[in-house]
Amino acid sequence: MATTLLCPNFRCAHTGIALEQTHCPKCSTPLSLGQHYHLLRALSQGGMGSTYLAEDSRFRGSRSERCVIKEIKSEHHDKDFVAMLQREAGGLLQLRHTGIPAYRDFFEASPGGPPSRWFLVQEAIEGETLQAKLTEGEVFTLEEGIDIFRQVLEILQYLHELKDPETGRLAPVIHLDIKPDNLMRRSSDGRIFLIDFGVASQLQHTIQGSKGAKASVYGYTLGFAPFEQTLGYAAPSSDLYSLAMTLLVLLTGESPLALFDPIEQTARFHRYVSLPTPLALLVSRMLRVNMKERVASAREVLLCLNLALAAIEGDGKALQSLMDTLKLSQTLQGAILPDGSSVPHLANGAMESMVLAKAETVASSAQNATPSLESPSAASEFPALVVPSSLSQHPKMTGPSRFAVGILLLVVFSAGWLGSRLFSDLDRGGLERPYNRSLGKAPARETPSTKQPMPPSKKAPLYRPLTPPISSVLSPPVVRRESPSPTSAPIAPSPQIPVKRRAPVPAIPAQILEDLKPSYSLSVRSYALRSLSRLRTKASLQLLFEHLSDRQLRIRKVAAESLAQMGEPGIDTLIQALKLRDNKARRYAAEALGKIGSPARRALPLLLLALEEPVKDIRMTLSFLHAIRMLKPTPYEVWPPLHGMLRVSFSSDVRAAIAKVILELPIPKKVIFPDIQKDLTGKHHWFFRNALSLLEHLRGDGIGFLPLLQELLRDPKLPHGKRYPIFSAILHFGPKALPFWEEQYYGDTIAHQTAVGAFTKMKAASLPSLTRLFAAEKDANKREEIIRIAGYIGKDALPFLQKAAKDTEPSVQRAAERLLERLDTGNRP
């Protein structure tokens, strides 16, 4: 409960006022609004009103005590304006959703005349906006972004599917200002709320549809608003555009203007974040400039999001359904599929080999080739489209618009007339030449009598245009000056006016170019290449790129290292080198990108794309894997291509490198487990062996897969040819798998022999297990075997052998004593 009040007058802003006061002691402004709302503090101040945190005296002592009051001020007070405002506010008061703070009240504070002041009361949410985290320099993870994306989509689905209670037709409410500043996260449970429906901005433009449907074009935020909103049009897909842009801002922390290419009219978020391909397809589709090419409704986006997440997990059918839902054309399918692949092949399991770089191709190159997403049925679902038929024609010009167009036409015609006069004067020689600064005086005017006729040119045109070229209208006319005679003295520039010379472009020193010739030794050429890295010019980058294809491998390697030393300027050149057909040049380029590290993250999609190629050059593949590991990709984007490579790999070194990437990133078990389980339980023998080989290279970190391997071993139909590799993989898990080997010690012959080998291999770590087995074993022969296993451990087994020498069975005692004598420690009791 509040103890002091705030003066609602921003010019006064007097604080610490007692609750008993009814007016501000400083400016005499009333401290209460609507009889029972007491202002606590000001939250923001805008051009059309302020926002306050207030206390509702009707709910003292409850959670509903505090509320947010938004002020709406306007100089207009006509009936149409008031009716429109009440209609908009009444629609907000009827909203009921868990993701929208409840609107409680709407009232006018000073009825009677301008300036009018209305107040909209809304539930107060304890938390902070998503913009607060971005302001601190932090960004959201992909999992957090998808969760926020899903919650806001559920809110938009509710808003866009609202119906008019009188007619039963769709009457969607469009927010049209979705951005991180209008998304609030509640502190208690992390739920996302959509706030600030912009009633004050609704007053600017309201469009009445031809069928009685209404929608308001709110005040928009530059970068988050789609193109049609800037023209006064809106549809439910306008909110979806803003939501997709908000998701990218949350993941990158970049400005929305930096995430959109105004020339290509496409999103360029792939430079800042690498999204999984299915999700990137959906986001790119939502960010289309053309409204008809976007996903039409929030319900459809939710369906596509579920399909995209399933496709990321490796479901090929979900990816096929996503492509069918988005209605990708053949051009788009060719942009995202590997060369020579088809859609059915992709659905059968090629999704693992797709990478993130191809989504950018989809978004940029095939925008015009994409069919419309809006079906006739979908169009009929939204009769309340914001763009009415009356506004689809050319808009009617107002008085100021006609005046501006008239002024523009007058300027254009005047410029054309002036240019034609200048052009005609030039032809007649009647134009006086401009002042020559270098001579310090105006040259004499040339008269028609002294003008010498010019000889006709063989290439002269057969006609002369009647109007001057555009350049003559937009720039001063150019008058030819007579060149000085050979006998005249050269003209020096005037000392009063200095001559401005363009700064010379830094060139590559001639000595470096000389040393780069193939006739010189490798050491001289290498030193010259390293010198190029310090110049950091386009010419040096081009030279280094050319030497990546040199005949000498050492020169190629030095060129790649020099590009790595350049840092950020050399990244794009190395990315171009990854596209060469020369595998050695690509290998050196990948190694250089790995040395640069995280600044070269934009090369990640191309590196992942290279993993789809058949594994021919093992060293090149290892270099690519090392570079990917250094660029720190997310688990969801790197695991599908890694799994595809694991399946077809014939090299143990490649499988070991894949395991190293998994351990260093690290990739969680929940991402890897479904694919490994599919390979282990499938019928493909090579997939089975490679999956077990990966678990062997994971060593102790693969212990999480032990329950799956135990379930496979319990299958009575499992052939012996598969049991041995499973035991071998578990053996690499180390001491963490000792409880498993204790169980297998009493199994069949294969399991028993493997358990004995495991105890022998793990030496001292297996002593606790051997002690438990020895204490529980009743058969003297088995106890003797356990003693023999302990004999391979060495001196660490002395306490165990000394205890076994006291056994009641004479044969067991003798076996323990023989081992003690062999160790010859002198510590016998």
Short mmCIF file of C-alpha atoms in Angstrom, two decimals, residues 201-543:
data_model
loop_
_atom_site.label_atom_id
_atom_site.label_comp_id
_atom_site.label_asym_id
_atom_site.label_seq_id
_atom_site.Cartn_x
_atom_site.Cartn_y
_atom_site.Cartn_z
CA SER A 201 -2.19 6.35 -31.67
CA GLN A 202 -5.48 4.88 -32.86
CA LEU A 203 -6.82 8.40 -33.00
CA GLN A 204 -4.61 9.26 -35.95
CA HIS A 205 -6.02 6.95 -38.64
CA THR A 206 -9.14 4.79 -38.56
CA ILE A 207 -10.31 2.87 -41.62
CA GLN A 208 -13.93 1.77 -41.93
CA GLY A 209 -14.34 -1.34 -44.06
CA SER A 210 -16.93 -1.73 -46.74
CA LYS A 211 -18.71 -4.51 -44.83
CA GLY A 212 -18.86 -2.73 -41.49
CA ALA A 213 -15.63 -4.18 -40.17
CA LYS A 214 -13.22 -1.84 -38.51
CA ALA A 215 -9.52 -1.76 -37.73
CA SER A 216 -7.16 0.96 -36.59
CA VAL A 217 -3.76 1.80 -38.00
CA TYR A 218 -1.76 2.56 -34.88
CA GLY A 219 1.34 4.65 -34.49
CA TYR A 220 4.14 2.38 -35.67
CA THR A 221 7.83 2.02 -34.82
CA LEU A 222 10.26 2.37 -37.71
CA GLY A 223 11.89 -0.94 -38.58
CA PHE A 224 9.32 -3.13 -36.83
CA ALA A 225 6.39 -1.99 -38.98
CA PRO A 226 5.86 -3.52 -42.45
CA PHE A 227 5.76 -1.43 -45.56
CA GLU A 228 1.98 -1.36 -45.93
CA GLN A 229 1.56 0.10 -42.45
CA THR A 230 3.56 3.17 -43.42
CA LEU A 231 0.98 3.73 -46.18
CA GLY A 232 -2.01 3.46 -43.82
CA TYR A 233 -2.94 -0.16 -44.59
CA ALA A 234 -2.91 -3.10 -42.20
CA ALA A 235 -3.91 -6.77 -41.90
CA PRO A 236 -3.27 -9.55 -39.37
CA SER A 237 -0.10 -10.43 -41.29
CA SER A 238 1.23 -6.98 -40.37
CA ASP A 239 1.46 -8.11 -36.75
CA LEU A 240 3.20 -11.31 -37.89
CA TYR A 241 5.83 -9.25 -39.72
CA SER A 242 6.50 -7.20 -36.58
CA LEU A 243 6.68 -10.36 -34.45
CA ALA A 244 9.25 -11.99 -36.77
CA MET A 245 11.38 -8.83 -36.72
CA THR A 246 11.05 -8.72 -32.90
CA LEU A 247 12.31 -12.32 -32.67
CA LEU A 248 15.41 -11.44 -34.71
CA VAL A 249 16.10 -8.36 -32.58
CA LEU A 250 15.86 -10.47 -29.41
CA LEU A 251 18.30 -13.07 -30.79
CA THR A 252 20.82 -10.60 -32.23
CA GLY A 253 20.50 -7.38 -30.25
CA GLU A 254 20.77 -5.50 -33.55
CA SER A 255 18.57 -2.68 -34.79
CA PRO A 256 15.66 -3.80 -37.02
CA LEU A 257 16.96 -1.47 -39.72
CA ALA A 258 20.26 -3.40 -39.76
CA LEU A 259 18.37 -6.69 -40.19
CA PHE A 260 16.62 -5.60 -43.38
CA ASP A 261 18.19 -4.90 -46.76
CA PRO A 262 16.33 -1.96 -48.34
CA ILE A 263 17.84 -2.60 -51.77
CA GLU A 264 17.06 -6.32 -52.00
CA GLN A 265 13.84 -5.84 -49.99
CA THR A 266 14.65 -8.95 -47.94
CA ALA A 267 15.79 -9.77 -44.43
CA ARG A 268 19.53 -10.18 -43.94
CA PHE A 269 19.51 -11.67 -40.45
CA HIS A 270 21.84 -14.51 -41.48
CA ARG A 271 24.79 -12.15 -41.05
CA TYR A 272 24.06 -11.87 -37.34
CA VAL A 273 22.44 -15.16 -36.26
CA SER A 274 22.35 -18.69 -37.65
CA LEU A 275 18.86 -20.11 -37.32
CA PRO A 276 18.03 -23.74 -38.05
CA THR A 277 16.91 -24.02 -41.66
CA PRO A 278 13.20 -24.81 -41.05
CA LEU A 279 12.88 -21.90 -38.60
CA ALA A 280 14.77 -19.58 -40.96
CA LEU A 281 12.35 -20.49 -43.75
CA LEU A 282 9.37 -19.58 -41.58
CA VAL A 283 10.88 -16.29 -40.39
CA SER A 284 11.88 -15.31 -43.93
CA ARG A 285 8.35 -16.03 -45.09
CA MET A 286 6.89 -13.80 -42.37
CA LEU A 287 9.21 -10.93 -43.36
CA ARG A 288 8.09 -10.67 -46.98
CA VAL A 289 7.44 -7.11 -48.13
CA ASN A 290 4.41 -8.21 -50.15
CA MET A 291 1.47 -8.92 -47.82
CA LYS A 292 0.18 -11.68 -50.09
CA GLU A 293 3.41 -13.66 -49.79
CA ARG A 294 3.40 -13.81 -45.98
CA VAL A 295 1.83 -16.42 -43.76
CA ALA A 296 -1.75 -15.20 -43.46
CA SER A 297 -2.69 -15.97 -39.85
CA ALA A 298 -1.21 -16.62 -36.42
CA ARG A 299 -2.84 -20.05 -36.37
CA GLU A 300 -0.95 -21.00 -39.52
CA VAL A 301 2.32 -19.68 -38.08
CA LEU A 302 1.81 -21.82 -34.96
CA LEU A 303 1.29 -24.87 -37.17
CA CYS A 304 4.43 -24.05 -39.16
CA LEU A 305 6.39 -23.48 -35.95
CA ASN A 306 5.48 -26.93 -34.63
CA LEU A 307 6.46 -28.49 -37.96
CA ALA A 308 9.73 -26.53 -38.00
CA LEU A 309 10.67 -27.68 -34.49
CA ALA A 310 9.86 -31.27 -35.40
CA ALA A 311 11.97 -30.93 -38.56
CA ILE A 312 14.86 -29.58 -36.51
CA GLU A 313 14.67 -32.72 -34.39
CA GLY A 314 15.14 -34.78 -37.56
CA ASP A 315 11.57 -35.55 -38.65
CA GLY A 316 11.68 -35.58 -42.45
CA LYS A 317 7.90 -35.83 -42.78
CA ALA A 318 7.50 -32.70 -40.70
CA LEU A 319 9.86 -30.86 -43.02
CA GLN A 320 7.85 -32.04 -46.02
CA SER A 321 4.65 -30.85 -44.36
CA LEU A 322 6.28 -27.51 -43.57
CA MET A 323 7.25 -27.03 -47.20
CA ASP A 324 3.74 -27.98 -48.31
CA THR A 325 2.23 -25.56 -45.81
CA LEU A 326 4.46 -22.74 -46.94
CA LYS A 327 3.74 -23.78 -50.56
CA LEU A 328 7.35 -23.50 -51.66
CA SER A 329 7.78 -23.32 -55.40
CA GLN A 330 10.29 -25.40 -57.34
CA THR A 331 12.70 -22.46 -57.26
CA LEU A 332 12.55 -22.36 -53.46
CA GLN A 333 12.92 -26.13 -53.18
CA GLY A 334 15.98 -26.01 -55.38
CA ALA A 335 17.44 -23.31 -53.16
CA ILE A 336 17.18 -25.32 -49.95
CA LEU A 337 17.77 -28.86 -51.19
CA PRO A 338 21.21 -30.33 -51.87
CA ASP A 339 22.25 -30.58 -55.51
CA GLY A 340 20.56 -33.50 -57.19
CA SER A 341 18.11 -34.05 -54.32
CA SER A 342 14.36 -34.08 -54.46
CA VAL A 343 11.61 -33.47 -51.97
CA PRO A 344 10.80 -37.18 -51.38
CA HIS A 345 14.49 -37.86 -50.79
CA LEU A 346 14.52 -35.09 -48.23
CA ALA A 347 11.54 -36.55 -46.44
CA ASN A 348 13.29 -39.91 -46.22
CA GLY A 349 16.10 -38.60 -44.07
CA ALA A 350 18.19 -36.00 -45.89
CA MET A 351 17.07 -33.32 -43.49
CA GLU A 352 20.14 -34.01 -41.37
CA SER A 353 22.38 -32.72 -44.12
CA MET A 354 20.60 -29.39 -44.60
CA VAL A 355 22.34 -26.29 -43.34
CA LEU A 356 21.53 -22.74 -42.45
CA ALA A 357 23.14 -20.92 -45.36
CA LYS A 358 20.46 -22.03 -47.81
CA ALA A 359 17.68 -20.16 -46.03
CA GLU A 360 19.28 -16.88 -47.05
CA THR A 361 19.14 -17.98 -50.67
CA VAL A 362 15.45 -18.69 -50.24
CA ALA A 363 14.81 -15.29 -48.72
CA SER A 364 16.81 -13.27 -51.25
CA SER A 365 16.74 -14.93 -54.66
CA ALA A 366 13.29 -16.50 -54.89
CA GLN A 367 11.03 -13.83 -53.44
CA ASN A 368 9.23 -13.08 -56.71
CA ALA A 369 8.94 -16.75 -57.63
CA THR A 370 6.94 -17.68 -54.53
CA PRO A 371 3.23 -18.37 -54.96
CA SER A 372 0.74 -16.57 -52.74
CA LEU A 373 -0.06 -18.15 -49.40
CA GLU A 374 -3.55 -16.74 -49.23
CA SER A 375 -6.07 -19.22 -50.56
CA PRO A 376 -9.62 -18.21 -51.56
CA SER A 377 -10.89 -19.80 -48.38
CA ALA A 378 -8.44 -17.87 -46.28
CA ALA A 379 -9.46 -14.66 -47.99
CA SER A 380 -13.07 -15.31 -47.18
CA GLU A 381 -12.22 -15.85 -43.53
CA PHE A 382 -11.17 -12.23 -43.17
CA PRO A 383 -13.93 -10.04 -44.56
CA ALA A 384 -12.70 -7.44 -42.07
CA LEU A 385 -9.56 -6.76 -44.05
CA VAL A 386 -8.28 -3.32 -43.21
CA VAL A 387 -7.90 -2.22 -46.84
CA PRO A 388 -11.45 -1.44 -48.08
CA SER A 389 -12.43 -1.35 -51.72
CA SER A 390 -12.93 2.39 -51.51
CA LEU A 391 -9.31 2.91 -50.63
CA SER A 392 -7.90 0.47 -53.17
CA GLN A 393 -8.20 3.16 -55.86
CA HIS A 394 -5.98 6.19 -56.16
CA PRO A 395 -6.34 8.31 -52.99
CA LYS A 396 -8.00 11.65 -53.34
CA MET A 397 -5.59 14.57 -53.04
CA THR A 398 -6.13 17.19 -50.39
CA GLY A 399 -5.49 20.91 -50.79
CA PRO A 400 -1.91 20.89 -49.48
CA SER A 401 -1.11 17.86 -51.64
CA ARG A 402 -2.28 19.63 -54.82
CA PHE A 403 -0.25 22.72 -53.93
CA ALA A 404 2.93 20.64 -53.37
CA VAL A 405 2.50 18.82 -56.68
CA GLY A 406 1.97 22.12 -58.49
CA ILE A 407 5.14 23.61 -57.02
CA LEU A 408 7.10 20.49 -58.04
CA LEU A 409 5.85 20.61 -61.63
CA LEU A 410 6.64 24.33 -61.86
CA VAL A 411 10.22 23.71 -60.70
CA VAL A 412 10.69 20.88 -63.22
CA PHE A 413 9.37 22.89 -66.17
CA SER A 414 11.44 25.93 -65.17
CA ALA A 415 14.60 23.84 -65.00
CA GLY A 416 13.86 22.35 -68.42
CA TRP A 417 13.25 25.77 -69.99
CA LEU A 418 16.43 27.19 -68.45
CA GLY A 419 18.44 24.21 -69.65
CA SER A 420 17.13 24.54 -73.19
CA ARG A 421 18.06 28.24 -73.26
CA LEU A 422 21.56 27.43 -72.02
CA PHE A 423 21.89 24.72 -74.66
CA SER A 424 20.78 27.03 -77.47
CA ASP A 425 23.15 29.78 -76.31
CA LEU A 426 26.00 27.30 -76.40
CA ASP A 427 25.19 26.36 -80.00
CA ARG A 428 25.08 30.01 -81.07
CA GLY A 429 28.23 30.91 -79.13
CA GLY A 430 26.33 33.67 -77.36
CA LEU A 431 26.94 32.41 -73.82
CA GLU A 432 29.60 34.24 -71.89
CA ARG A 433 32.19 31.94 -70.42
CA PRO A 434 32.39 31.66 -66.65
CA TYR A 435 35.14 33.16 -64.58
CA ASN A 436 38.39 31.26 -64.88
CA ARG A 437 39.92 30.99 -61.40
CA SER A 438 43.26 29.77 -62.67
CA LEU A 439 43.69 32.86 -64.89
CA GLY A 440 42.16 35.34 -62.44
CA LYS A 441 39.98 36.97 -65.14
CA ALA A 442 37.03 36.25 -67.38
CA PRO A 443 37.91 35.17 -70.92
CA ALA A 444 36.75 37.25 -73.82
CA ARG A 445 33.40 36.46 -75.34
CA GLU A 446 33.59 34.72 -78.65
CA THR A 447 31.59 36.39 -81.41
CA PRO A 448 30.07 34.60 -84.38
CA SER A 449 32.37 36.45 -86.76
CA THR A 450 35.55 35.19 -85.09
CA LYS A 451 34.33 31.70 -84.38
CA GLN A 452 36.01 29.08 -86.52
CA PRO A 453 33.77 26.36 -87.89
CA MET A 454 34.51 22.90 -86.53
CA PRO A 455 35.28 20.19 -89.05
CA PRO A 456 32.56 17.57 -89.20
CA SER A 457 33.31 14.34 -87.39
CA LYS A 458 32.93 11.02 -89.12
CA LYS A 459 31.14 9.61 -86.07
CA ALA A 460 28.87 12.63 -85.50
CA PRO A 461 25.19 11.77 -85.14
CA LEU A 462 22.90 12.47 -88.08
CA TYR A 463 20.49 14.43 -85.88
CA ARG A 464 20.71 16.77 -82.90
CA PRO A 465 18.25 16.28 -80.04
CA LEU A 466 15.74 19.08 -79.66
CA THR A 467 16.06 19.09 -75.83
CA PRO A 468 19.25 19.11 -73.78
CA PRO A 469 20.30 15.99 -71.89
CA ILE A 470 19.37 15.58 -68.23
CA SER A 471 22.93 16.35 -67.12
CA SER A 472 22.71 19.83 -68.70
CA VAL A 473 19.60 20.62 -66.68
CA LEU A 474 20.84 19.30 -63.36
CA SER A 475 24.40 20.65 -63.55
CA PRO A 476 26.01 23.86 -64.88
CA PRO A 477 26.79 23.86 -68.61
CA VAL A 478 30.28 22.84 -69.63
CA VAL A 479 32.04 25.31 -71.94
CA ARG A 480 35.02 24.18 -73.96
CA ARG A 481 38.10 26.34 -73.43
CA GLU A 482 40.80 26.79 -76.02
CA SER A 483 43.99 24.99 -75.14
CA PRO A 484 47.06 27.24 -74.80
CA SER A 485 49.36 27.40 -77.74
CA PRO A 486 52.66 25.51 -77.57
CA THR A 487 54.63 28.74 -77.48
CA SER A 488 52.74 30.25 -74.56
CA ALA A 489 54.08 29.90 -71.04
CA PRO A 490 52.39 27.41 -68.70
CA ILE A 491 49.75 28.90 -66.48
CA ALA A 492 50.49 28.59 -62.75
CA PRO A 493 47.68 28.23 -60.26
CA SER A 494 46.66 31.28 -58.31
CA PRO A 495 48.38 31.53 -54.90
CA GLN A 496 45.17 32.79 -53.30
CA ILE A 497 43.17 29.63 -54.09
CA PRO A 498 44.98 26.38 -53.13
CA VAL A 499 44.63 23.42 -55.42
CA LYS A 500 42.87 20.48 -53.72
CA ARG A 501 44.32 17.14 -54.71
CA ARG A 502 42.78 13.79 -54.00
CA ALA A 503 44.65 11.69 -51.46
CA PRO A 504 46.58 8.93 -53.23
CA VAL A 505 45.30 5.40 -52.84
CA PRO A 506 47.82 3.29 -50.93
CA ALA A 507 49.44 0.95 -53.39
CA ILE A 508 51.42 -2.21 -52.85
CA PRO A 509 55.16 -1.46 -52.70
CA ALA A 510 57.09 -2.51 -55.77
CA GLN A 511 59.53 -4.52 -53.66
CA ILE A 512 56.74 -6.78 -52.39
CA LEU A 513 55.44 -7.32 -55.93
CA GLU A 514 58.99 -8.16 -57.03
CA ASP A 515 59.45 -10.69 -54.21
CA LEU A 516 56.18 -12.42 -55.07
CA LYS A 517 57.44 -13.61 -58.45
CA PRO A 518 57.57 -17.43 -58.80
CA SER A 519 61.30 -17.29 -59.60
CA TYR A 520 62.17 -16.35 -56.01
CA SER A 521 62.60 -18.85 -53.19
CA LEU A 522 59.78 -19.96 -50.93
CA SER A 523 61.15 -18.08 -47.93
CA VAL A 524 61.28 -14.77 -49.84
CA ARG A 525 57.77 -15.20 -51.22
CA SER A 526 56.45 -16.19 -47.77
CA TYR A 527 57.92 -13.08 -46.20
CA ALA A 528 56.33 -10.94 -48.91
CA LEU A 529 52.92 -12.54 -48.30
CA ARG A 530 53.17 -11.88 -44.57
CA SER A 531 53.99 -8.26 -45.37
CA LEU A 532 50.75 -8.01 -47.34
CA SER A 533 48.75 -8.77 -44.18
CA ARG A 534 49.88 -5.45 -42.68
CA LEU A 535 48.61 -3.38 -45.62
CA ARG A 536 44.90 -4.28 -45.18
CA THR A 537 43.85 -3.01 -48.62
CA LYS A 538 41.67 -4.48 -51.36
CA ALA A 539 44.71 -5.01 -53.54
CA SER A 540 46.50 -7.00 -50.83
CA LEU A 541 43.37 -9.08 -50.23
CA GLN A 542 43.16 -9.86 -53.94
CA LEU A 543 46.82 -10.89 -54.09
#
